[in-house]
Coordinates of C-alpha atoms in Angstrom, one line a residue:
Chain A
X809 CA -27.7 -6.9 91.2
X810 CA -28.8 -9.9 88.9
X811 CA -28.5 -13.1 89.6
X812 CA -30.0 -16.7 89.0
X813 CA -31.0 -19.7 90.8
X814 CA -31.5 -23.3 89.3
X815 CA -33.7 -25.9 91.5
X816 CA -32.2 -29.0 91.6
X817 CA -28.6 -29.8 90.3
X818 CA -29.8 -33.0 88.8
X819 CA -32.7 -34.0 87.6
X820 CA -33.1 -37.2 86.5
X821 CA -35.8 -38.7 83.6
X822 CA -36.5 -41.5 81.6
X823 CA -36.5 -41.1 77.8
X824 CA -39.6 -40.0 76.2
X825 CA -40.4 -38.1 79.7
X826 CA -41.4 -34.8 80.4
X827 CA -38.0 -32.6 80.8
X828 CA -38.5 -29.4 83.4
X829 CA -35.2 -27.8 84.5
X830 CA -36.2 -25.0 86.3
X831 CA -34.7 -21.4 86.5
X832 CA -35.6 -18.5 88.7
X833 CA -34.2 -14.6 88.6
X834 CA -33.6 -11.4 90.0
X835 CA -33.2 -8.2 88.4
X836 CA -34.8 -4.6 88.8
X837 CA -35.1 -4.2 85.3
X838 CA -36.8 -6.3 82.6
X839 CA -34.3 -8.9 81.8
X840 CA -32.5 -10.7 78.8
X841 CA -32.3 -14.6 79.3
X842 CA -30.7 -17.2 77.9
X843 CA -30.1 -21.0 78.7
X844 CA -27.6 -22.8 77.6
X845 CA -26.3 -26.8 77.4
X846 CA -22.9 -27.8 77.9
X847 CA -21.8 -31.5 76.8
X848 CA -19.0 -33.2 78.7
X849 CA -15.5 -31.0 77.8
X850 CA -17.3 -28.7 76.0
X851 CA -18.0 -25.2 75.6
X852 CA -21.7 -23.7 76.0
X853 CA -23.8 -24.0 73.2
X854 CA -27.3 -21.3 72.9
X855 CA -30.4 -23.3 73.4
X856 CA -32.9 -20.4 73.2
X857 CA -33.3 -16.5 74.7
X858 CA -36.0 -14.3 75.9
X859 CA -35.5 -10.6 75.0
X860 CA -39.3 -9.3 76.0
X861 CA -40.5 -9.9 72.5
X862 CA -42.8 -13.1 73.3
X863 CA -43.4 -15.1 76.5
X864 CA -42.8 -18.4 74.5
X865 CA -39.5 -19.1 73.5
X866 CA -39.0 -21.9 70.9
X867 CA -35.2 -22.9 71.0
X868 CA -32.8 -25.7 69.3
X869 CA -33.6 -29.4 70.3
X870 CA -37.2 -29.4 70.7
X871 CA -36.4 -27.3 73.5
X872 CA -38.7 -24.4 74.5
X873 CA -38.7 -21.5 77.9
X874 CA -41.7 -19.5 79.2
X875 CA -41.5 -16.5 80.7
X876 CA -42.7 -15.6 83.7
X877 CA -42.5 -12.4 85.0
X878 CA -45.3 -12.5 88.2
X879 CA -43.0 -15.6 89.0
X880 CA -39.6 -14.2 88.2
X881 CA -39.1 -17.4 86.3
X882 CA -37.9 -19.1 83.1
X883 CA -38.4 -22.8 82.8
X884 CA -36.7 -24.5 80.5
X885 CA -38.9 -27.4 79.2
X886 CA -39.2 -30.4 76.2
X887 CA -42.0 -32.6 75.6
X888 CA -40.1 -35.4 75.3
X889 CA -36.6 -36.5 76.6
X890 CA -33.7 -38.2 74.3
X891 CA -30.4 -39.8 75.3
X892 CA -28.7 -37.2 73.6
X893 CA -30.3 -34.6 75.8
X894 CA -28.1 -36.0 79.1
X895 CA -25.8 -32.8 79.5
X896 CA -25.5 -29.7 82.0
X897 CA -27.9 -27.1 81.0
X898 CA -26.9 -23.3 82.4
X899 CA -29.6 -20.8 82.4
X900 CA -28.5 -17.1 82.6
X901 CA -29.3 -13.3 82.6
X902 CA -27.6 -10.2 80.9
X903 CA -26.6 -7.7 82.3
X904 CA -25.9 -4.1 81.1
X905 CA -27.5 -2.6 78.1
X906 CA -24.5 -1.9 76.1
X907 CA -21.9 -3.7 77.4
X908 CA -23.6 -7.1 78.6
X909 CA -22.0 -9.8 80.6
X910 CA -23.8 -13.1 81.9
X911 CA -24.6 -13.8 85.1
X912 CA -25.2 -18.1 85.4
X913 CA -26.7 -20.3 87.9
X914 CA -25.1 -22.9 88.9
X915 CA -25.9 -25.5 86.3
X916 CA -28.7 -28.6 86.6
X917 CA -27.1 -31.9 85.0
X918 CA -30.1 -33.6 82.9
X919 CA -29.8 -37.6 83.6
X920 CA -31.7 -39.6 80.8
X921 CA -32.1 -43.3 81.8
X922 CA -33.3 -46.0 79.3
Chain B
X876 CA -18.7 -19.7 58.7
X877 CA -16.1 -20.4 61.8
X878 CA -17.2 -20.4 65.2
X879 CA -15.5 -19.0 68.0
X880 CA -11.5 -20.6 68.5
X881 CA -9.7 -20.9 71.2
X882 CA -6.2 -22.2 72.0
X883 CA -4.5 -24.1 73.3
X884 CA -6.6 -27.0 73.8
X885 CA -4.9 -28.5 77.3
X886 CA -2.6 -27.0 79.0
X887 CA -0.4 -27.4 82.5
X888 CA 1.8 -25.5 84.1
X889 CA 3.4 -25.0 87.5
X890 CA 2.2 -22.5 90.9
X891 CA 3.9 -18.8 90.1
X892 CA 3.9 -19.6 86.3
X893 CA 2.3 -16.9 83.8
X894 CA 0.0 -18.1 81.2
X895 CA -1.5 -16.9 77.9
X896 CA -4.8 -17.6 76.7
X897 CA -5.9 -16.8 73.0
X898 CA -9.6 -16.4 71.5
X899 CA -10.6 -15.3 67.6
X900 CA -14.1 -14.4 68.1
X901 CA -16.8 -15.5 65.3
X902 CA -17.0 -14.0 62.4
X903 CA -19.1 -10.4 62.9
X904 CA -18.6 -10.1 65.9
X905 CA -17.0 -7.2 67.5
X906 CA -17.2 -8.0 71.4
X907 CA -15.4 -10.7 73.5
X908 CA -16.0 -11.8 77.0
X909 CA -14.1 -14.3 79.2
X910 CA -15.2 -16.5 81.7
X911 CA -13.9 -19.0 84.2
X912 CA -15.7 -22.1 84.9
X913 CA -14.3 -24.1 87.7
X914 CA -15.4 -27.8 88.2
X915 CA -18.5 -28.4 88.8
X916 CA -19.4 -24.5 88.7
X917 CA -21.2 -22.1 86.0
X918 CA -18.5 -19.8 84.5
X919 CA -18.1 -16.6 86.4
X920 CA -17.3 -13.3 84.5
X921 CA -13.6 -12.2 84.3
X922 CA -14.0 -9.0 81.7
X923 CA -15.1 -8.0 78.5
X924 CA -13.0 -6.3 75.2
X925 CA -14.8 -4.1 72.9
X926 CA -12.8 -1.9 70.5
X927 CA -9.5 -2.8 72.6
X928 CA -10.3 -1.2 75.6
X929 CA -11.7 -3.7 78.8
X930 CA -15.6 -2.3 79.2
X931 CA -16.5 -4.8 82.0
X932 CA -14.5 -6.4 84.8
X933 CA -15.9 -9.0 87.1
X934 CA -14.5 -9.8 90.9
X935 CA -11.2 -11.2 89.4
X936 CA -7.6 -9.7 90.9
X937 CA -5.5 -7.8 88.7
X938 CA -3.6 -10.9 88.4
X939 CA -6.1 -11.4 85.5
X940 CA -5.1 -8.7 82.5
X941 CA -6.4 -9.3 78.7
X942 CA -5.8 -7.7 75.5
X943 CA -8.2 -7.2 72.1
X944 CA -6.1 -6.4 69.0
X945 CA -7.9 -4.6 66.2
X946 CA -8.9 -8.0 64.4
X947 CA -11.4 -8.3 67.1
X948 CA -9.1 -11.2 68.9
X949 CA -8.6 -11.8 72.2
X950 CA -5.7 -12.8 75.2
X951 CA -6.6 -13.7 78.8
X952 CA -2.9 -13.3 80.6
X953 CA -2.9 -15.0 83.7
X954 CA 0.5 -14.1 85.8
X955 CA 1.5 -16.0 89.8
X956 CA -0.8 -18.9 89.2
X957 CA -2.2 -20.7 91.8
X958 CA -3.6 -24.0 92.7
X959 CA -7.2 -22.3 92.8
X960 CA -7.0 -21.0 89.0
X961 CA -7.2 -24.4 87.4
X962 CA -10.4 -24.0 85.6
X963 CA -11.7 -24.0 82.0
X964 CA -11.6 -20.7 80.4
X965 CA -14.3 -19.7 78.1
X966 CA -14.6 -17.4 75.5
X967 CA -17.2 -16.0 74.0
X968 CA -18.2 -13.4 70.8
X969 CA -20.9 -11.1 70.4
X970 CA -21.9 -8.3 69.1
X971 CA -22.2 -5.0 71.5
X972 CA -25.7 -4.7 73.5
X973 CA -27.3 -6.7 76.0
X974 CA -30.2 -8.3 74.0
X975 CA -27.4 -10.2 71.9
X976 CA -26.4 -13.4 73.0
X977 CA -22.7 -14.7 73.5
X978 CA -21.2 -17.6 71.4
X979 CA -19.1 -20.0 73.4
X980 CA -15.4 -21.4 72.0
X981 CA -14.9 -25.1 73.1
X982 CA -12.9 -23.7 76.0
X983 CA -9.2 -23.7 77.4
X984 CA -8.6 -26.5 80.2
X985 CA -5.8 -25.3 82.8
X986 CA -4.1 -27.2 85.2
X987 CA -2.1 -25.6 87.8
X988 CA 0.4 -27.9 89.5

């Protein structure tokens, strides 16, 4: 079975910090990966996915993911935080090669203080 | 080029009610998937439509039925709510295989009284 953990379900930064939301997985087979950010009553918008072709995954937002598969882990990261990035951010794994369905953790809210 | 709809926005009803839930997938896209997402939650997988017939059922009692039509749209029937299934249901498009990612519709929010 797949499944996902998130570390932390908030993580609070100041802007122009470092943002690291971190996301860990479990799956027999090499995975597909996605994280996504959801805004207050919204539905989930795609930041960025990982399916095995590079490591480095450049998304929307400034917004970027590594890879990790010694550490089972893919990091969701941005150099630098904005107000605007204050949201729940989801990360998730497929499941299924034809028929997918997602598998989510259990969501880190991003705090972005003044 | 429209997203993926959802209606109604809001809605409420009462414990034993039945409810109907309706998606239009984006354009393209031949697959749809719904998920509840209770408060405070990530969503958690209810089942999956491809060519009309449901490919993919998560742990969600038969209560939960759905329906594609040939346009590619979508209904989540909900029938003897209870308290517990006030949640935001999400939709989401794709197209078939696992290294495509789903697009989200803004979400129906359900309150069970």
């Amino acid at each position: 079975a797949q499944s996902v953990t998130q570390l932390g379900s908030h993580v609070s930064v100041s802007e122009g910090a470092l943002v690291l939301l971190r996301c860990n997985y479990s799956s027999s087979v090499p995975p597909y990966l996605f994280w996504y950010v959801q805004y207050p009553n919204q539905g989930l918008q795609l930041l960025l996915k990982y399916t095995s072709a590079a490591t480095l995954v450049k998304g929307i937002n400034g917004f970027e993911a590594e890879f990790k598969k010694s550490e089972t882990s893919f990091h969701l990261t941005k150099p630098s935080a904005h107000m605007s990035d204050a949201a729940e951010y989801f990360c998730a794994v497929s499941r299924g090669l034809r028929y997918s369905t997602l598998t989510f953790g259990k969501g880190t809210m991003l705090l972005v203080s003044p | 080029d429209a997203g993926v709809t959802q209606s109604p926005t809001h809605l409420i009803k009462t414990r034993g009610q039945q409810v109907t839930l309706r998606c239009s997938p984006k354009s393209g896209h031949d697959t749809v998937s719904w998920y509840q997402q209770a408060l405070g939650q990530g969503p958690q997988f209810i089942f999956q439509y491809y060519e009309e017939e449901e490919r993919q059922r998560g742990n969600f009692p038969d209560r939960f039925s759905g329906h594609q039509f040939p346009n590619y749209s979508s209904e989540l029937n909900v029938n003897a709510l209870w308290l517990g299934d006030s949640a935001l249901y999400l939709c989401a498009s794709s197209l078939v295989g696992g290294q495509h990612e789903q697009y989200f519709g803004p979400g129906t929010r359900l309150t069970v009284t």
